[in-house]
CSV table of C-alpha atoms and ligand atoms in Angstrom, one decimal:
chain,number,residue,atom,x,y,z
A,189,MET,CA,39.6,13.7,-7.9
A,190,ARG,CA,37.6,15.2,-10.8
A,191,ILE,CA,34.4,17.2,-10.8
A,192,GLY,CA,31.7,17.3,-13.5
A,193,PHE,CA,28.7,19.4,-14.1
A,194,GLY,CA,25.4,18.6,-16.0
A,195,TYR,CA,22.3,20.5,-16.9
A,196,ASP,CA,19.2,19.4,-18.8
A,197,VAL,CA,15.8,20.7,-19.6
A,198,HIS,CA,12.6,19.2,-21.1
A,199,ALA,CA,9.2,20.7,-22.1
A,200,LEU,CA,6.2,19.5,-20.1
A,201,VAL,CA,3.3,18.4,-22.2
A,202,ALA,CA,0.0,16.5,-21.8
A,203,GLY,CA,0.0,12.8,-22.7
A,204,ARG,CA,3.6,12.0,-21.5
A,205,PRO,CA,4.7,10.3,-18.3
A,206,LEU,CA,6.7,12.5,-15.8
A,207,LEU,CA,9.8,10.4,-15.0
A,208,VAL,CA,12.2,12.0,-12.5
A,209,GLY,CA,15.2,10.0,-11.2
A,210,GLY,CA,13.7,6.8,-12.6
A,211,VAL,CA,10.4,7.3,-10.6
A,212,LEU,CA,7.0,7.9,-12.2
A,213,VAL,CA,5.6,11.0,-10.6
A,214,PRO,CA,1.8,11.2,-11.1
A,215,PHE,CA,0.9,14.5,-12.9
A,216,GLU,CA,-1.3,15.8,-15.7
A,217,LYS,CA,1.8,16.5,-17.8
A,218,GLY,CA,5.1,14.8,-18.6
A,219,SER,CA,8.4,15.5,-20.2
A,220,LEU,CA,8.7,15.7,-23.9
A,221,GLY,CA,11.8,14.1,-25.4
A,222,HIS,CA,13.2,11.6,-27.8
A,223,SER,CA,14.0,9.3,-24.8
A,224,ASP,CA,11.8,9.0,-21.8
A,225,GLY,CA,12.8,12.6,-20.9
A,226,ASP,CA,14.1,11.9,-17.4
A,227,VAL,CA,15.7,15.3,-16.8
A,228,LEU,CA,17.4,14.4,-13.5
A,229,ILE,CA,19.1,11.3,-15.0
A,230,HIS,CA,20.2,13.2,-18.0
A,231,ALA,CA,21.8,15.9,-15.9
A,232,ILE,CA,23.5,13.3,-13.8
A,233,MET,CA,24.8,11.4,-16.9
A,234,ASP,CA,26.2,14.7,-18.3
A,235,ALA,CA,27.9,15.4,-14.9
A,236,LEU,CA,29.5,12.0,-14.9
A,237,LEU,CA,30.6,12.1,-18.5
A,238,GLY,CA,31.9,15.6,-17.9
A,239,ALA,CA,33.9,14.6,-14.8
A,240,ALA,CA,35.6,11.8,-16.9
A,241,ALA,CA,36.0,14.1,-20.0
A,242,LEU,CA,34.1,11.6,-22.0
A,243,GLY,CA,32.0,14.0,-24.0
A,244,ASP,CA,28.2,14.5,-23.4
A,245,ILE,CA,25.0,12.6,-23.5
A,246,GLY,CA,24.2,13.9,-27.0
A,247,ARG,CA,27.4,12.3,-28.4
A,248,HIS,CA,26.8,8.9,-26.8
A,249,PHE,CA,23.0,8.8,-27.2
A,250,PRO,CA,22.0,11.0,-30.2
A,251,ASP,CA,18.4,12.1,-30.4
A,252,THR,CA,18.5,11.2,-34.1
A,253,GLU,CA,19.0,7.5,-33.2
A,254,PRO,CA,15.7,5.6,-33.8
A,255,MET,CA,16.8,2.9,-31.3
A,256,LEU,CA,16.8,5.5,-28.6
A,257,LYS,CA,13.2,6.5,-29.1
A,258,ASP,CA,11.5,6.5,-25.7
A,259,ALA,CA,14.7,4.9,-24.3
A,260,ASP,CA,14.7,4.1,-20.6
A,261,SER,CA,17.1,6.6,-19.1
A,262,THR,CA,17.9,4.2,-16.2
A,263,VAL,CA,19.5,1.9,-18.8
A,264,LEU,CA,21.4,4.8,-20.4
A,265,LEU,CA,22.7,5.8,-16.9
A,266,GLY,CA,23.9,2.2,-16.4
A,267,GLN,CA,25.8,2.4,-19.7
A,268,VAL,CA,27.5,5.7,-18.6
A,269,MET,CA,28.5,4.0,-15.3
A,270,ALA,CA,30.0,1.1,-17.3
A,271,MET,CA,32.0,3.7,-19.3
A,272,LEU,CA,33.4,5.2,-16.2
A,273,VAL,CA,34.1,1.9,-14.5
A,274,SER,CA,36.0,0.8,-17.7
A,275,LYS,CA,38.2,3.9,-17.3
A,276,GLY,CA,38.9,3.0,-13.7
A,277,PHE,CA,36.7,5.7,-12.2
A,278,LYS,CA,34.6,5.5,-9.0
A,279,VAL,CA,31.9,7.9,-8.0
A,280,GLY,CA,32.6,10.0,-4.9
A,281,ASN,CA,29.2,11.8,-4.7
A,282,ILE,CA,26.5,13.3,-6.7
A,283,ASP,CA,24.5,16.5,-5.8
A,284,ALA,CA,21.5,17.5,-8.0
A,285,THR,CA,18.7,20.0,-8.0
A,286,VAL,CA,15.5,19.5,-10.0
A,287,CYS,CA,13.6,22.7,-10.9
A,288,LEU,CA,9.8,22.3,-11.2
A,289,GLN,CA,6.9,24.5,-10.3
A,290,GLU,CA,4.5,21.6,-9.7
A,291,PRO,CA,3.9,18.9,-8.6
A,292,LYS,CA,5.9,18.8,-5.3
A,293,LEU,CA,8.6,16.3,-5.6
A,294,SER,CA,9.4,15.9,-1.9
A,295,PRO,CA,7.2,12.7,-1.5
A,296,TYR,CA,9.3,11.0,-4.2
A,297,ILE,CA,12.9,12.1,-3.3
A,298,LYS,CA,13.5,9.0,-1.1
A,299,GLU,CA,12.4,6.6,-3.9
A,300,MET,CA,14.5,8.5,-6.4
A,301,THR,CA,17.6,8.3,-4.2
A,302,THR,CA,17.1,4.5,-3.7
A,303,THR,CA,16.5,4.0,-7.4
A,304,MET,CA,19.5,6.0,-8.5
A,305,SER,CA,21.9,4.5,-5.9
A,306,SER,CA,21.0,1.0,-7.0
A,307,ILE,CA,21.5,1.8,-10.7
A,308,MET,CA,24.8,3.5,-10.0
A,309,GLY,CA,26.0,0.9,-7.5
A,310,ILE,CA,26.7,3.6,-4.9
A,311,GLY,CA,25.4,4.2,-1.4
A,312,GLU,CA,22.4,6.4,-0.7
A,313,ASP,CA,24.6,8.7,1.3
A,314,GLN,CA,26.6,9.4,-1.9
A,315,ILE,CA,23.7,10.9,-3.8
A,316,SER,CA,21.8,14.0,-2.9
A,317,ILE,CA,18.6,14.9,-4.8
A,318,LYS,CA,16.9,18.3,-4.1
A,319,ALA,CA,14.0,20.1,-5.6
A,320,THR,CA,13.0,23.7,-6.0
A,321,THR,CA,10.3,25.8,-7.7
A,322,THR,CA,11.3,29.0,-9.5
A,323,GLU,CA,8.7,31.1,-7.6
A,324,HIS,CA,6.4,31.1,-10.7
A,325,MET,CA,9.1,32.8,-12.8
A,326,GLY,CA,10.4,31.8,-16.2
A,327,PHE,CA,9.5,28.7,-18.3
A,328,THR,CA,9.7,26.5,-15.2
A,329,GLY,CA,7.5,28.8,-13.1
A,330,ARG,CA,4.9,28.8,-15.9
A,331,GLY,CA,4.8,25.0,-15.9
A,332,GLU,CA,6.2,24.9,-19.4
A,333,GLY,CA,9.2,22.8,-18.5
A,334,ILE,CA,11.4,21.0,-16.0
A,335,SER,CA,15.1,21.4,-15.6
A,336,ALA,CA,17.9,19.8,-13.5
A,337,TYR,CA,21.4,20.6,-12.5
A,338,ALA,CA,23.9,18.1,-11.2
A,339,VAL,CA,27.5,17.9,-10.1
A,340,ALA,CA,29.5,14.7,-9.8
A,341,LEU,CA,32.7,14.0,-8.0
A,342,ILE,CA,34.6,11.0,-9.3
A,343,HIS,CA,38.0,9.5,-8.4
B,230,LIG,MG1,17.4,15.3,-21.8
């Protein structure tokens, strides 16, 4: 068994969609990024790559690559899963926490879980997605950004 850890952060700005775990969350701001800025998927991808010692998301999907402009992170996650499968790895479980002051993510967690489990080809009982505010402290608390932490166990 191997464990991996991932972390990601994106600025929140007007005029961008807020995509979290492959789900569009209605909000006045969205995540700024070269890709679609899905912070949860990026943290999970880095956890998976880390567990397999396959480098990081920036190495496989550089933000200088024009082809990856506004890239669909669900597709990139599928590519990371293919890399792990080709090395003979299976996912044991994923646990992730999204940090966001607003909006509340709880109404969307179930859809995120379903979406992520189908992309990754794992059961919904193998992926845990949680959300927290930072009690109005720091960049997250001021609504300037969104971040996510994830751990992945693979075998
Ligand atoms: Mg990112």
